[in-house]
PDB file of C-alpha atoms in Angstrom:
ATOM      1  CA  MET A   1      -2.947  -9.310  35.480  1.00 51.00           C
ATOM      2  CA  GLU A   2      -1.050  -6.036  35.185  1.00 61.00           C
ATOM      3  CA  LYS A   3      -3.269  -3.211  34.002  1.00 85.00           C
ATOM      4  CA  LYS A   4      -2.390  -2.010  30.519  1.00 95.00           C
ATOM      5  CA  ARG A   5      -1.106   1.501  29.921  1.00 97.00           C
ATOM      6  CA  TYR A   6      -3.891   2.008  27.388  1.00 98.00           C
ATOM      7  CA  TYR A   7      -7.654   1.571  27.616  1.00 97.00           C
ATOM      8  CA  THR A   8      -8.382  -1.790  26.029  1.00 97.00           C
ATOM      9  CA  PHE A   9     -11.694  -2.903  24.589  1.00 97.00           C
ATOM     10  CA  ASN A  10     -11.498  -5.937  26.870  1.00 94.00           C
ATOM     11  CA  GLU A  11     -11.262  -3.675  29.934  1.00 95.00           C
ATOM     12  CA  HIS A  12     -14.179  -1.574  28.730  1.00 97.00           C
ATOM     13  CA  LEU A  13     -16.388  -4.619  28.134  1.00 96.00           C
ATOM     14  CA  ARG A  14     -15.580  -6.048  31.568  1.00 94.00           C
ATOM     15  CA  GLU A  15     -16.496  -2.710  33.137  1.00 95.00           C
ATOM     16  CA  LYS A  16     -19.806  -2.603  31.261  1.00 96.00           C
ATOM     17  CA  PHE A  17     -20.921  -6.228  31.460  1.00 96.00           C
ATOM     18  CA  GLY A  18     -19.000  -7.499  34.475  1.00 94.00           C
ATOM     19  CA  GLU A  19     -17.427 -10.418  32.623  1.00 91.00           C
ATOM     20  CA  LYS A  20     -15.511 -11.468  29.546  1.00 90.00           C
ATOM     21  CA  VAL A  21     -17.254 -10.630  26.258  1.00 94.00           C
ATOM     22  CA  PHE A  22     -16.099 -12.017  22.900  1.00 92.00           C
ATOM     23  CA  LYS A  23     -16.748 -10.769  19.388  1.00 93.00           C
ATOM     24  CA  VAL A  24     -18.225 -13.396  17.081  1.00 93.00           C
ATOM     25  CA  SER A  25     -17.180 -12.533  13.522  1.00 92.00           C
ATOM     26  CA  LEU A  26     -19.959 -13.079  11.008  1.00 93.00           C
ATOM     27  CA  ASP A  27     -20.265 -12.796   7.236  1.00 91.00           C
ATOM     28  CA  ALA A  28     -23.733 -11.646   6.187  1.00 91.00           C
ATOM     29  CA  GLY A  29     -23.045 -12.122   2.469  1.00 89.00           C
ATOM     30  CA  PHE A  30     -22.920  -8.425   1.609  1.00 91.00           C
ATOM     31  CA  THR A  31     -20.640  -6.859  -0.971  1.00 90.00           C
ATOM     32  CA  CYS A  32     -19.110  -3.397  -1.335  1.00 90.00           C
ATOM     33  CA  PRO A  33     -19.489  -0.473  -3.769  1.00 88.00           C
ATOM     34  CA  ASN A  34     -15.792  -0.954  -4.474  1.00 84.00           C
ATOM     35  CA  ARG A  35     -16.497  -4.486  -5.686  1.00 87.00           C
ATOM     36  CA  ASP A  36     -19.843  -4.435  -7.489  1.00 84.00           C
ATOM     37  CA  GLY A  37     -18.930  -1.732 -10.010  1.00 85.00           C
ATOM     38  CA  THR A  38     -20.686   1.163  -8.278  1.00 87.00           C
ATOM     39  CA  LEU A  39     -17.323   2.734  -7.420  1.00 86.00           C
ATOM     40  CA  GLY A  40     -14.919   0.097  -8.646  1.00 78.00           C
ATOM     41  CA  TRP A  41     -14.080  -3.575  -8.968  1.00 77.00           C
ATOM     42  CA  GLY A  42     -11.920  -5.829  -6.824  1.00 77.00           C
ATOM     43  CA  GLY A  43     -12.101  -3.838  -3.593  1.00 80.00           C
ATOM     44  CA  CYS A  44      -9.560  -1.542  -1.973  1.00 86.00           C
ATOM     45  CA  ALA A  45      -5.986  -2.199  -3.053  1.00 87.00           C
ATOM     46  CA  TYR A  46      -5.049  -3.956   0.193  1.00 88.00           C
ATOM     47  CA  CYS A  47      -8.342  -5.787   0.827  1.00 83.00           C
ATOM     48  CA  SER A  48      -8.473  -9.586   0.735  1.00 70.00           C
ATOM     49  CA  GLU A  49     -10.941 -11.592  -1.306  1.00 70.00           C
ATOM     50  CA  ARG A  50     -13.012 -12.115   1.857  1.00 54.00           C
ATOM     51  CA  GLY A  51     -13.405  -8.359   2.299  1.00 43.00           C
ATOM     52  CA  SER A  52     -11.388  -8.314   5.542  1.00 53.00           C
ATOM     53  CA  GLY A  53     -13.594 -11.110   6.866  1.00 43.00           C
ATOM     54  CA  ASP A  54     -10.964 -13.836   6.610  1.00 48.00           C
ATOM     55  CA  PHE A  55     -11.648 -14.996  10.163  1.00 55.00           C
ATOM     56  CA  ALA A  56     -15.426 -14.588  10.015  1.00 56.00           C
ATOM     57  CA  GLY A  57     -18.019 -17.310   9.586  1.00 58.00           C
ATOM     58  CA  GLU A  58     -18.535 -19.076   6.284  1.00 68.00           C
ATOM     59  CA  HIS A  59     -19.686 -16.770   3.485  1.00 67.00           C
ATOM     60  CA  GLY A  60     -23.227 -17.643   2.408  1.00 70.00           C
ATOM     61  CA  SER A  61     -23.965 -19.743   5.477  1.00 85.00           C
ATOM     62  CA  PRO A  62     -27.012 -18.788   7.598  1.00 90.00           C
ATOM     63  CA  ILE A  63     -26.198 -16.436  10.475  1.00 91.00           C
ATOM     64  CA  GLU A  64     -27.450 -18.975  13.018  1.00 91.00           C
ATOM     65  CA  ASP A  65     -25.096 -21.654  11.661  1.00 91.00           C
ATOM     66  CA  GLN A  66     -22.115 -19.302  11.585  1.00 90.00           C
ATOM     67  CA  PHE A  67     -22.789 -18.253  15.150  1.00 91.00           C
ATOM     68  CA  ALA A  68     -23.016 -21.862  16.332  1.00 91.00           C
ATOM     69  CA  VAL A  69     -19.740 -22.854  14.652  1.00 90.00           C
ATOM     70  CA  VAL A  70     -17.739 -19.879  15.919  1.00 87.00           C
ATOM     71  CA  THR A  71     -19.051 -19.968  19.478  1.00 89.00           C
ATOM     72  CA  GLU A  72     -18.547 -23.725  19.748  1.00 87.00           C
ATOM     73  CA  ARG A  73     -14.825 -23.172  19.262  1.00 83.00           C
ATOM     74  CA  MET A  74     -14.841 -20.472  21.940  1.00 81.00           C
ATOM     75  CA  LYS A  75     -16.745 -22.594  24.451  1.00 81.00           C
ATOM     76  CA  ARG A  76     -13.960 -25.150  24.547  1.00 80.00           C
ATOM     77  CA  LYS A  77     -11.777 -22.589  26.298  1.00 78.00           C
ATOM     78  CA  TRP A  78     -14.383 -20.235  27.808  1.00 77.00           C
ATOM     79  CA  PRO A  79     -17.498 -22.327  28.569  1.00 75.00           C
ATOM     80  CA  ALA A  80     -19.541 -19.425  29.997  1.00 69.00           C
ATOM     81  CA  THR A  81     -19.317 -16.029  28.413  1.00 83.00           C
ATOM     82  CA  LYS A  82     -21.203 -13.279  26.593  1.00 93.00           C
ATOM     83  CA  TYR A  83     -20.893 -12.290  22.943  1.00 95.00           C
ATOM     84  CA  LEU A  84     -20.971  -9.348  20.570  1.00 96.00           C
ATOM     85  CA  ALA A  85     -22.213 -10.183  17.080  1.00 96.00           C
ATOM     86  CA  TYR A  86     -19.573  -8.705  14.791  1.00 96.00           C
ATOM     87  CA  PHE A  87     -20.491  -8.106  11.162  1.00 94.00           C
ATOM     88  CA  GLN A  88     -16.968  -7.825   9.796  1.00 89.00           C
ATOM     89  CA  ALA A  89     -16.765  -8.901   6.159  1.00 84.00           C
ATOM     90  CA  TYR A  90     -17.226  -6.354   3.344  1.00 87.00           C
ATOM     91  CA  THR A  91     -19.568  -3.364   3.859  1.00 92.00           C
ATOM     92  CA  ASN A  92     -22.266  -4.203   6.375  1.00 95.00           C
ATOM     93  CA  THR A  93     -24.670  -1.343   5.724  1.00 95.00           C
ATOM     94  CA  TYR A  94     -24.556  -1.764   1.941  1.00 93.00           C
ATOM     95  CA  ALA A  95     -27.926  -3.454   1.506  1.00 94.00           C
ATOM     96  CA  PRO A  96     -31.629  -2.563   1.761  1.00 95.00           C
ATOM     97  CA  VAL A  97     -32.578  -1.831   5.340  1.00 96.00           C
ATOM     98  CA  GLU A  98     -34.993  -4.766   5.304  1.00 97.00           C
ATOM     99  CA  ARG A  99     -32.063  -7.118   4.668  1.00 95.00           C
ATOM    100  CA  LEU A 100     -29.987  -5.457   7.376  1.00 96.00           C
ATOM    101  CA  ARG A 101     -32.824  -5.820   9.850  1.00 96.00           C
ATOM    102  CA  GLU A 102     -33.193  -9.504   8.990  1.00 95.00           C
ATOM    103  CA  VAL A 103     -29.561 -10.438   9.626  1.00 94.00           C
ATOM    104  CA  TYR A 104     -28.906  -8.136  12.578  1.00 96.00           C
ATOM    105  CA  GLU A 105     -32.012  -9.275  14.439  1.00 96.00           C
ATOM    106  CA  LYS A 106     -31.129 -12.938  13.925  1.00 95.00           C
ATOM    107  CA  ALA A 107     -27.719 -12.323  15.482  1.00 95.00           C
ATOM    108  CA  LEU A 108     -29.151 -10.342  18.397  1.00 97.00           C
ATOM    109  CA  ALA A 109     -31.606 -13.168  19.108  1.00 96.00           C
ATOM    110  CA  GLU A 110     -28.793 -15.659  19.730  1.00 94.00           C
ATOM    111  CA  GLU A 111     -28.241 -16.781  23.321  1.00 91.00           C
ATOM    112  CA  ASN A 112     -25.854 -14.643  25.398  1.00 93.00           C
ATOM    113  CA  VAL A 113     -25.509 -11.933  22.727  1.00 96.00           C
ATOM    114  CA  VAL A 114     -25.305  -8.573  24.502  1.00 97.00           C
ATOM    115  CA  GLY A 115     -24.736  -6.295  21.521  1.00 97.00           C
ATOM    116  CA  ILE A 116     -23.650  -5.840  17.948  1.00 97.00           C
ATOM    117  CA  SER A 117     -20.705  -4.316  16.080  1.00 97.00           C
ATOM    118  CA  ILE A 118     -21.087  -3.318  12.434  1.00 97.00           C
ATOM    119  CA  SER A 119     -18.146  -2.606  10.145  1.00 95.00           C
ATOM    120  CA  THR A 120     -18.883  -0.335   7.201  1.00 96.00           C
ATOM    121  CA  ARG A 121     -17.848   2.582   5.007  1.00 94.00           C
ATOM    122  CA  PRO A 122     -18.718   6.219   5.763  1.00 95.00           C
ATOM    123  CA  ASP A 123     -20.333   6.634   2.343  1.00 94.00           C
ATOM    124  CA  CYS A 124     -22.798   3.759   2.860  1.00 94.00           C
ATOM    125  CA  LEU A 125     -25.094   5.298   5.458  1.00 97.00           C
ATOM    126  CA  ALA A 126     -28.435   5.931   3.813  1.00 96.00           C
ATOM    127  CA  GLU A 127     -31.060   7.809   5.826  1.00 97.00           C
ATOM    128  CA  ASP A 128     -33.225   4.730   6.441  1.00 97.00           C
ATOM    129  CA  VAL A 129     -30.135   2.800   7.526  1.00 97.00           C
ATOM    130  CA  LEU A 130     -29.190   5.576   9.940  1.00 98.00           C
ATOM    131  CA  ALA A 131     -32.723   5.541  11.354  1.00 98.00           C
ATOM    132  CA  TYR A 132     -32.496   1.786  11.936  1.00 98.00           C
ATOM    133  CA  LEU A 133     -29.061   2.117  13.561  1.00 98.00           C
ATOM    134  CA  GLU A 134     -30.474   4.808  15.850  1.00 98.00           C
ATOM    135  CA  GLU A 135     -33.263   2.417  16.817  1.00 97.00           C
ATOM    136  CA  LEU A 136     -30.760  -0.381  17.478  1.00 97.00           C
ATOM    137  CA  ASN A 137     -28.667   1.947  19.597  1.00 98.00           C
ATOM    138  CA  ARG A 138     -31.638   2.659  21.855  1.00 97.00           C
ATOM    139  CA  ARG A 139     -32.249  -1.019  22.633  1.00 96.00           C
ATOM    140  CA  THR A 140     -28.868  -2.732  22.508  1.00 98.00           C
ATOM    141  CA  TYR A 141     -25.144  -2.129  22.870  1.00 98.00           C
ATOM    142  CA  LEU A 142     -24.030  -0.946  19.410  1.00 98.00           C
ATOM    143  CA  TRP A 143     -20.766  -0.021  17.734  1.00 98.00           C
ATOM    144  CA  VAL A 144     -20.355   1.155  14.156  1.00 98.00           C
ATOM    145  CA  GLU A 145     -16.815   0.705  12.846  1.00 97.00           C
ATOM    146  CA  LEU A 146     -15.874   3.147  10.090  1.00 96.00           C
ATOM    147  CA  GLY A 147     -12.917   2.698   7.769  1.00 94.00           C
ATOM    148  CA  LEU A 148     -10.789   5.825   7.588  1.00 96.00           C
ATOM    149  CA  GLN A 149      -7.281   4.364   7.086  1.00 96.00           C
ATOM    150  CA  SER A 150      -5.696   7.774   6.389  1.00 97.00           C
ATOM    151  CA  ILE A 151      -6.753  11.418   6.371  1.00 98.00           C
ATOM    152  CA  HIS A 152      -4.695  11.987   3.198  1.00 98.00           C
ATOM    153  CA  ASP A 153      -6.875  11.967   0.102  1.00 97.00           C
ATOM    154  CA  HIS A 154      -3.951  11.162  -2.191  1.00 96.00           C
ATOM    155  CA  THR A 155      -3.368   7.972  -0.189  1.00 96.00           C
ATOM    156  CA  MET A 156      -7.071   7.113  -0.256  1.00 94.00           C
ATOM    157  CA  GLU A 157      -7.137   7.579  -4.011  1.00 93.00           C
ATOM    158  CA  ARG A 158      -3.999   5.514  -4.530  1.00 91.00           C
ATOM    159  CA  MET A 159      -5.489   2.687  -2.447  1.00 91.00           C
ATOM    160  CA  GLY A 160      -8.775   2.855  -4.365  1.00 89.00           C
ATOM    161  CA  ARG A 161     -10.908   3.611  -1.308  1.00 89.00           C
ATOM    162  CA  GLY A 162     -13.582   5.351  -3.359  1.00 88.00           C
ATOM    163  CA  HIS A 163     -14.272   8.012  -0.716  1.00 92.00           C
ATOM    164  CA  ASN A 164     -12.348  10.930   0.739  1.00 95.00           C
ATOM    165  CA  TYR A 165     -11.627  12.350   4.174  1.00 97.00           C
ATOM    166  CA  ALA A 166     -14.530  14.804   4.009  1.00 97.00           C
ATOM    167  CA  GLN A 167     -16.954  11.920   3.448  1.00 96.00           C
ATOM    168  CA  PHE A 168     -15.546  10.144   6.486  1.00 97.00           C
ATOM    169  CA  CYS A 169     -16.129  13.235   8.607  1.00 97.00           C
ATOM    170  CA  GLN A 170     -19.677  13.495   7.280  1.00 97.00           C
ATOM    171  CA  GLY A 171     -20.412   9.838   8.080  1.00 97.00           C
ATOM    172  CA  LEU A 172     -18.972  10.263  11.557  1.00 98.00           C
ATOM    173  CA  GLU A 173     -21.159  13.316  12.195  1.00 98.00           C
ATOM    174  CA  GLN A 174     -24.270  11.474  10.969  1.00 98.00           C
ATOM    175  CA  LEU A 175     -23.664   8.668  13.456  1.00 98.00           C
ATOM    176  CA  ARG A 176     -22.600  10.806  16.405  1.00 98.00           C
ATOM    177  CA  SER A 177     -25.598  13.133  15.996  1.00 98.00           C
ATOM    178  CA  ARG A 178     -27.695  10.024  16.728  1.00 98.00           C
ATOM    179  CA  GLY A 179     -25.627   9.104  19.775  1.00 98.00           C
ATOM    180  CA  ILE A 180     -24.073   6.033  18.142  1.00 98.00           C
ATOM    181  CA  ARG A 181     -20.637   4.841  19.274  1.00 98.00           C
ATOM    182  CA  VAL A 182     -18.064   4.976  16.470  1.00 98.00           C
ATOM    183  CA  CYS A 183     -14.747   3.175  16.155  1.00 98.00           C
ATOM    184  CA  ALA A 184     -12.408   4.401  13.396  1.00 98.00           C
ATOM    185  CA  HIS A 185      -9.957   2.141  11.573  1.00 97.00           C
ATOM    186  CA  ILE A 186      -6.557   3.451  10.516  1.00 97.00           C
ATOM    187  CA  ILE A 187      -3.738   1.615   8.720  1.00 97.00           C
ATOM    188  CA  LEU A 188      -0.048   2.247   9.343  1.00 97.00           C
ATOM    189  CA  GLY A 189       2.468   1.539   6.599  1.00 96.00           C
ATOM    190  CA  LEU A 190       0.402   2.405   3.532  1.00 96.00           C
ATOM    191  CA  PRO A 191       2.705   2.857   0.524  1.00 95.00           C
ATOM    192  CA  GLY A 192       3.760   6.439  -0.107  1.00 93.00           C
ATOM    193  CA  GLU A 193       3.192   7.528   3.492  1.00 96.00           C
ATOM    194  CA  VAL A 194       6.046   8.478   5.803  1.00 97.00           C
ATOM    195  CA  ARG A 195       5.947   8.628   9.593  1.00 97.00           C
ATOM    196  CA  GLU A 196       4.770  12.259   9.686  1.00 98.00           C
ATOM    197  CA  ASP A 197       1.846  11.445   7.361  1.00 98.00           C
ATOM    198  CA  MET A 198       0.724   8.750   9.790  1.00 98.00           C
ATOM    199  CA  MET A 199       1.164  11.047  12.766  1.00 98.00           C
ATOM    200  CA  GLU A 200      -0.990  13.665  11.021  1.00 98.00           C
ATOM    201  CA  THR A 201      -3.737  11.050  10.749  1.00 98.00           C
ATOM    202  CA  ALA A 202      -3.302  10.232  14.447  1.00 98.00           C
ATOM    203  CA  ARG A 203      -3.469  13.899  15.471  1.00 97.00           C
ATOM    204  CA  ALA A 204      -6.669  14.356  13.469  1.00 98.00           C
ATOM    205  CA  VAL A 205      -8.234  11.210  14.943  1.00 98.00           C
ATOM    206  CA  ALA A 206      -7.345  12.362  18.468  1.00 98.00           C
ATOM    207  CA  LYS A 207      -9.531  15.449  17.971  1.00 97.00           C
ATOM    208  CA  MET A 208     -12.533  13.593  16.520  1.00 98.00           C
ATOM    209  CA  PRO A 209     -15.650  12.719  18.565  1.00 97.00           C
ATOM    210  CA  LEU A 210     -14.741   9.042  18.433  1.00 98.00           C
ATOM    211  CA  GLN A 211     -15.295   6.492  21.167  1.00 98.00           C
ATOM    212  CA  GLY A 212     -12.882   3.896  19.808  1.00 98.00           C
ATOM    213  CA  ILE A 213     -10.059   3.190  17.392  1.00 98.00           C
ATOM    214  CA  LYS A 214      -8.511   0.205  15.639  1.00 97.00           C
ATOM    215  CA  ILE A 215      -4.892   0.604  14.599  1.00 97.00           C
ATOM    216  CA  HIS A 216      -3.907  -1.823  11.858  1.00 95.00           C
ATOM    217  CA  LEU A 217      -0.597  -2.698  10.282  1.00 96.00           C
ATOM    218  CA  LEU A 218      -0.677  -2.884   6.490  1.00 95.00           C
ATOM    219  CA  HIS A 219      -0.697  -6.561   5.545  1.00 93.00           C
ATOM    220  CA  LEU A 220       0.451  -7.267   2.011  1.00 94.00           C
ATOM    221  CA  LEU A 221      -1.726 -10.169   0.884  1.00 93.00           C
ATOM    222  CA  SER A 222      -1.457 -12.293  -2.217  1.00 92.00           C
ATOM    223  CA  GLY A 223      -4.299 -11.913  -4.691  1.00 89.00           C
ATOM    224  CA  THR A 224      -4.865  -8.241  -3.904  1.00 91.00           C
ATOM    225  CA  PRO A 225      -4.325  -5.308  -6.273  1.00 91.00           C
ATOM    226  CA  LEU A 226      -1.603  -4.072  -3.921  1.00 93.00           C
ATOM    227  CA  ALA A 227       0.306  -7.338  -4.273  1.00 93.00           C
ATOM    228  CA  GLU A 228       0.381  -6.798  -8.055  1.00 91.00           C
ATOM    229  CA  ILE A 229       1.685  -3.266  -7.554  1.00 92.00           C
ATOM    230  CA  TYR A 230       4.357  -4.611  -5.207  1.00 93.00           C
ATOM    231  CA  LYS A 231       5.594  -7.067  -7.846  1.00 93.00           C
ATOM    232  CA  SER A 232       6.404  -4.332 -10.341  1.00 92.00           C
ATOM    233  CA  HIS A 233       7.129  -1.463  -7.929  1.00 92.00           C
ATOM    234  CA  PRO A 234       8.301  -2.864  -4.576  1.00 93.00           C
ATOM    235  CA  PHE A 235       7.821  -0.578  -1.605  1.00 93.00           C
ATOM    236  CA  GLU A 236       9.187  -0.784   1.920  1.00 93.00           C
ATOM    237  CA  LEU A 237       7.153  -2.650   4.516  1.00 96.00           C
ATOM    238  CA  MET A 238       7.249  -1.531   8.136  1.00 96.00           C
ATOM    239  CA  THR A 239       9.679  -3.136  10.556  1.00 97.00           C
ATOM    240  CA  LYS A 240       8.426  -4.288  13.932  1.00 97.00           C
ATOM    241  CA  GLU A 241      10.635  -1.725  15.670  1.00 98.00           C
ATOM    242  CA  ASP A 242       9.222   1.160  13.620  1.00 98.00           C
ATOM    243  CA  TYR A 243       5.671  -0.056  14.084  1.00 98.00           C
ATOM    244  CA  VAL A 244       5.978  -0.393  17.854  1.00 98.00           C
ATOM    245  CA  SER A 245       7.584   3.045  18.182  1.00 98.00           C
ATOM    246  CA  LEU A 246       4.912   4.670  16.024  1.00 98.00           C
ATOM    247  CA  VAL A 247       1.980   3.033  17.807  1.00 98.00           C
ATOM    248  CA  VAL A 248       3.275   4.215  21.178  1.00 98.00           C
ATOM    249  CA  ASP A 249       3.664   7.750  19.770  1.00 98.00           C
ATOM    250  CA  ILE A 250       0.035   7.562  18.625  1.00 98.00           C
ATOM    251  CA  LEU A 251      -1.237   6.222  21.952  1.00 98.00           C
ATOM    252  CA  GLU A 252       0.333   9.191  23.726  1.00 98.00           C
ATOM    253  CA  LEU A 253      -1.814  11.533  21.607  1.00 98.00           C
ATOM    254  CA  LEU A 254      -5.146   9.731  21.944  1.00 98.00           C
ATOM    255  CA  PRO A 255      -7.570  10.785  24.678  1.00 98.00           C
ATOM    256  CA  ALA A 256      -7.352   8.510  27.709  1.00 97.00           C
ATOM    257  CA  GLU A 257     -11.061   7.658  27.417  1.00 97.00           C
ATOM    258  CA  MET A 258     -10.831   6.523  23.768  1.00 98.00           C
ATOM    259  CA  ILE A 259     -11.226   2.731  23.708  1.00 98.00           C
ATOM    260  CA  ILE A 260      -8.442   0.850  21.924  1.00 98.00           C
ATOM    261  CA  HIS A 261     -10.174  -1.955  20.042  1.00 97.00           C
ATOM    262  CA  ARG A 262      -7.001  -3.176  18.353  1.00 96.00           C
ATOM    263  CA  LEU A 263      -3.302  -2.325  18.105  1.00 96.00           C
ATOM    264  CA  THR A 264      -2.355  -4.845  15.452  1.00 91.00           C
ATOM    265  CA  GLY A 265      -4.197  -7.152  13.117  1.00 81.00           C
ATOM    266  CA  ASP A 266      -4.086 -10.607  11.582  1.00 79.00           C
ATOM    267  CA  GLY A 267      -3.404 -11.489   7.973  1.00 81.00           C
ATOM    268  CA  PRO A 268      -4.356 -14.958   6.701  1.00 83.00           C
ATOM    269  CA  PRO A 269      -1.050 -16.883   7.056  1.00 86.00           C
ATOM    270  CA  ALA A 270      -1.403 -18.609   3.696  1.00 88.00           C
ATOM    271  CA  ASP A 271      -1.825 -15.263   1.900  1.00 90.00           C
ATOM    272  CA  LEU A 272       0.560 -13.054   3.883  1.00 93.00           C
ATOM    273  CA  ILE A 273       3.477 -11.752   1.819  1.00 94.00           C
ATOM    274  CA  GLY A 274       4.651  -9.447   4.577  1.00 94.00           C
ATOM    275  CA  PRO A 275       5.549  -8.169   7.050  1.00 95.00           C
ATOM    276  CA  LEU A 276       6.095 -11.736   8.278  1.00 95.00           C
ATOM    277  CA  TRP A 277       6.862 -10.609  11.816  1.00 95.00           C
ATOM    278  CA  SER A 278       3.201  -9.643  12.166  1.00 94.00           C
ATOM    279  CA  ARG A 279       2.245 -13.332  12.318  1.00 93.00           C
ATOM    280  CA  LYS A 280       3.469 -13.392  15.930  1.00 93.00           C
ATOM    281  CA  LYS A 281       0.716 -11.156  17.238  1.00 92.00           C
ATOM    282  CA  TRP A 282       1.423 -11.667  20.944  1.00 93.00           C
ATOM    283  CA  GLU A 283       5.071 -10.769  20.432  1.00 95.00           C
ATOM    284  CA  VAL A 284       3.956  -7.472  18.888  1.00 96.00           C
ATOM    285  CA  LEU A 285       1.567  -6.740  21.753  1.00 96.00           C
ATOM    286  CA  ASN A 286       4.231  -7.649  24.316  1.00 96.00           C
ATOM    287  CA  ALA A 287       6.706  -5.365  22.530  1.00 97.00           C
ATOM    288  CA  LEU A 288       4.191  -2.504  22.743  1.00 98.00           C
ATOM    289  CA  ASP A 289       3.760  -3.071  26.477  1.00 97.00           C
ATOM    290  CA  ALA A 290       7.533  -3.162  26.919  1.00 97.00           C
ATOM    291  CA  GLU A 291       8.027   0.079  24.989  1.00 98.00           C
ATOM    292  CA  LEU A 292       5.351   1.824  27.048  1.00 98.00           C
ATOM    293  CA  ARG A 293       7.130   0.715  30.214  1.00 97.00           C
ATOM    294  CA  ARG A 294      10.552   1.645  28.872  1.00 97.00           C
ATOM    295  CA  ARG A 295       9.390   5.186  28.125  1.00 97.00           C
ATOM    296  CA  ASP A 296       7.261   5.283  31.278  1.00 97.00           C
ATOM    297  CA  THR A 297       4.429   6.582  29.141  1.00 97.00           C
ATOM    298  CA  TRP A 298       0.727   5.865  28.600  1.00 98.00           C
ATOM    299  CA  GLN A 299      -2.306   6.586  26.442  1.00 98.00           C
ATOM    300  CA  GLY A 300      -3.292  10.231  26.661  1.00 97.00           C
ATOM    301  CA  LYS A 301      -0.005  11.502  28.084  1.00 96.00           C
ATOM    302  CA  PHE A 302       0.146  14.272  25.468  1.00 94.00           C
ATOM    303  CA  SER A 303      -3.557  14.575  24.604  1.00 85.00           C
ATOM    304  CA  PHE A 304      -5.305  17.903  25.011  1.00 73.00           C
TER     305      PHE A 304
END
């Protein structure tokens, strides 16, 4: 296959483990301070009822059962492979450390699991949790995925994130000081943001001590607070052309060694209000490759 013009997570994992490695999305049954009343109710404005874990295992099901169900589907196409246990749904450090240890260790004990990826918020990193993550990092392959979405506090407030940019930077520093790999999530197309706002986020991210990034398109999903806002105050959703152009602009700024975990995302088809073009994920990825070739450009071309 032709080598991508950006450093994919797949390429990185093949370099490290010598073979294909898949993420197994799991739902540990946690919640979020934006849902339990600590900071708010109902989650972030754009977040689905499953807490962004729409493609994870069954909520409330034992970790072992979830792992078996998800990997069985994978084995039909890839009979021999390795796995990363991916705790995706809700906030996966928002629980007593004893509970975290219980679920993480069960996942790591599964056959052919070579590491773990934990998605969380930067304001949910208690000292005992950080100590446990540091321990995990010494004995397994670990990623912590931190939601940033935007560096603009007015956007964060409007989307009901419940934390600000400074708190993200603090959480990042706490993890990096312990040598833990961090992947930041950003969202393109948040209401109220123009292209320059998104590029400012990208420029800031490019200078951070991050090892990875996930670039998401805003998915407008039914049943979310943002869908209710859209009904009364419609806002413009990104076109595929604008999204592709913007992502390539961002890739040019990112350091060549920063691992690209994702360049677009999936919204549950039954709940997706828009943009509907995002349902054809491979067409979006192919369009990004084509635009990189058309410009004869690559990740890191303008990084410094």
